[in-house]
Amino acid sequence: MHQQFRQYLEAGVPPTVKWELQFVTSFRGIIVDRKSPEVLAMQSALETVFERTPIFQRVGGGIGAVSMFKDVLGIDSVLTGFSLQDDNFHGPNEKLHLPTWKKGMNAIVHFLYVIAGSPE
C-alpha cells in the first residue's frame, strides 16, 4: 500500500511542490476467530446485559496493537464498541449515549467474570 500511495502522489502532485514520503512502520491486519473462547465469553456477556444477540462486524483488525498482542504475547484480542450509529464516532461532533455506555461497562464486568470462570 505504501508503494501505491507513493505512485498516487507522484502522479498527482504538481512538480512545483516539494514533498517527501517516509515509511515509518506497518502492522499486519488480523481476523479474530469468532468462535474463540474469548469472543464467545464476550458474546455471552453482551447477550446478558443487552438482552439481544450482538452483531459481529470486522472492524479494528488493522489496529497495530491487535497484531502485536497476537505476535508478541500470543493472545487474541476482543474488540467491542458501545457507540450508536449516530454517535459520529471519531468525528468533529462525536457524542456518546451514556445509558448505552453504562450497559457496555456492565458487559465488560460480565465478560471478566465469564472469562475467569467465576460465578457472578
Short mmCIF file of C-alpha atoms in Angstrom, two decimals:
data_model
loop_
_atom_site.label_atom_id
_atom_site.label_comp_id
_atom_site.label_asym_id
_atom_site.label_seq_id
_atom_site.Cartn_x
_atom_site.Cartn_y
_atom_site.Cartn_z
CA MET A 1 0.00 0.00 0.00
CA HIS A 2 2.92 2.30 0.71
CA GLN A 3 4.14 1.97 -2.87
CA GLN A 4 0.64 2.53 -4.29
CA PHE A 5 0.25 5.69 -2.24
CA ARG A 6 3.67 6.92 -3.42
CA GLN A 7 2.64 6.32 -7.04
CA TYR A 8 -0.62 8.19 -6.45
CA LEU A 9 1.26 11.19 -5.07
CA GLU A 10 3.85 11.11 -7.86
CA ALA A 11 1.07 11.20 -10.43
CA GLY A 12 -0.99 13.92 -8.77
CA VAL A 13 1.33 16.35 -7.03
CA PRO A 14 2.45 19.26 -9.26
CA PRO A 15 6.19 19.39 -10.00
CA THR A 16 6.38 22.80 -8.28
CA VAL A 17 5.54 21.17 -4.94
CA LYS A 18 8.38 19.62 -2.98
CA TRP A 19 7.26 16.61 -0.94
CA GLU A 20 8.70 13.59 0.81
CA LEU A 21 7.01 10.40 1.94
CA GLN A 22 8.64 8.46 4.76
CA PHE A 23 7.71 4.90 5.61
CA VAL A 24 7.67 4.67 9.40
CA THR A 25 6.13 1.33 10.31
CA SER A 26 3.37 -1.08 9.46
CA PHE A 27 1.35 -3.81 11.10
CA ARG A 28 -0.41 -6.70 9.52
CA GLY A 29 -4.16 -6.91 9.76
CA ILE A 30 -5.70 -9.68 11.79
CA ILE A 31 -9.01 -11.53 11.90
CA VAL A 32 -10.04 -12.89 15.29
CA ASP A 33 -11.84 -16.23 15.35
CA ARG A 34 -15.49 -15.59 16.24
CA LYS A 35 -15.62 -19.00 17.92
CA SER A 36 -12.65 -18.37 20.21
CA PRO A 37 -13.34 -18.73 23.95
CA GLU A 38 -12.72 -15.02 24.44
CA VAL A 39 -15.17 -13.94 21.75
CA LEU A 40 -17.78 -16.41 22.98
CA ALA A 41 -17.34 -15.05 26.52
CA MET A 42 -17.88 -11.50 25.26
CA GLN A 43 -20.89 -12.61 23.25
CA SER A 44 -22.38 -14.18 26.38
CA ALA A 45 -21.73 -11.04 28.42
CA LEU A 46 -23.27 -8.78 25.78
CA GLU A 47 -26.33 -11.01 25.48
CA THR A 48 -26.76 -10.97 29.26
CA VAL A 49 -26.59 -7.19 29.57
CA PHE A 50 -28.21 -6.01 26.33
CA GLU A 51 -30.71 -8.91 26.15
CA ARG A 52 -30.09 -9.49 22.45
CA THR A 53 -27.55 -11.20 20.22
CA PRO A 54 -24.66 -8.90 19.27
CA ILE A 55 -23.91 -8.13 15.64
CA PHE A 56 -20.38 -9.07 14.59
CA GLN A 57 -18.51 -6.62 12.38
CA ARG A 58 -14.97 -6.85 11.11
CA VAL A 59 -13.57 -3.59 12.40
CA GLY A 60 -10.43 -2.81 14.37
CA GLY A 61 -8.27 -5.60 12.98
CA GLY A 62 -5.96 -3.01 11.50
CA ILE A 63 -5.14 -1.52 14.90
CA GLY A 64 -1.41 -2.11 15.35
CA ALA A 65 -1.67 -3.26 18.96
CA VAL A 66 -4.04 -6.09 17.98
CA SER A 67 -1.46 -7.84 15.81
CA MET A 68 1.29 -7.02 18.33
CA PHE A 69 -0.67 -8.71 21.14
CA LYS A 70 -1.05 -11.77 18.92
CA ASP A 71 2.56 -11.86 17.72
CA VAL A 72 4.34 -10.91 20.96
CA LEU A 73 2.03 -12.22 23.68
CA GLY A 74 0.30 -14.99 21.72
CA ILE A 75 -3.17 -13.79 22.73
CA ASP A 76 -6.23 -12.84 20.74
CA SER A 77 -7.96 -9.52 21.28
CA VAL A 78 -11.66 -8.99 21.73
CA LEU A 79 -12.72 -5.66 20.29
CA THR A 80 -16.12 -4.27 21.08
CA GLY A 81 -17.67 -0.85 20.99
CA PHE A 82 -20.67 0.74 22.57
CA SER A 83 -21.37 3.68 20.30
CA LEU A 84 -24.63 4.19 18.48
CA GLN A 85 -24.94 4.70 14.75
CA ASP A 86 -25.49 8.45 15.12
CA ASP A 87 -22.65 9.00 17.62
CA ASN A 88 -20.33 10.21 14.82
CA PHE A 89 -17.52 8.12 16.24
CA HIS A 90 -14.15 9.94 15.84
CA GLY A 91 -15.97 12.82 14.12
CA PRO A 92 -15.80 16.51 15.00
CA ASN A 93 -19.22 16.33 16.67
CA GLU A 94 -18.76 12.97 18.35
CA LYS A 95 -21.14 12.11 21.17
CA LEU A 96 -21.65 9.18 23.48
CA HIS A 97 -25.02 7.84 24.61
CA LEU A 98 -24.39 7.39 28.35
CA PRO A 99 -27.06 4.72 29.04
CA THR A 100 -25.54 2.54 26.31
CA TRP A 101 -22.02 3.21 27.58
CA LYS A 102 -23.05 2.22 31.12
CA LYS A 103 -24.52 -1.03 29.79
CA GLY A 104 -21.25 -1.56 27.94
CA MET A 105 -19.24 -1.19 31.13
CA ASN A 106 -21.58 -3.67 32.80
CA ALA A 107 -20.96 -6.06 29.89
CA ILE A 108 -17.19 -5.74 30.44
CA VAL A 109 -17.67 -6.75 34.08
CA HIS A 110 -19.75 -9.76 32.99
CA PHE A 111 -17.06 -10.64 30.42
CA LEU A 112 -14.36 -10.66 33.09
CA TYR A 113 -16.44 -12.98 35.26
CA VAL A 114 -17.16 -15.32 32.33
CA ILE A 115 -13.55 -15.41 31.10
CA ALA A 116 -12.30 -16.05 34.65
CA GLY A 117 -14.81 -18.86 35.13
CA SER A 118 -16.13 -17.20 38.29
CA PRO A 119 -19.74 -17.09 39.37
CA GLU A 120 -21.16 -13.57 39.29
#
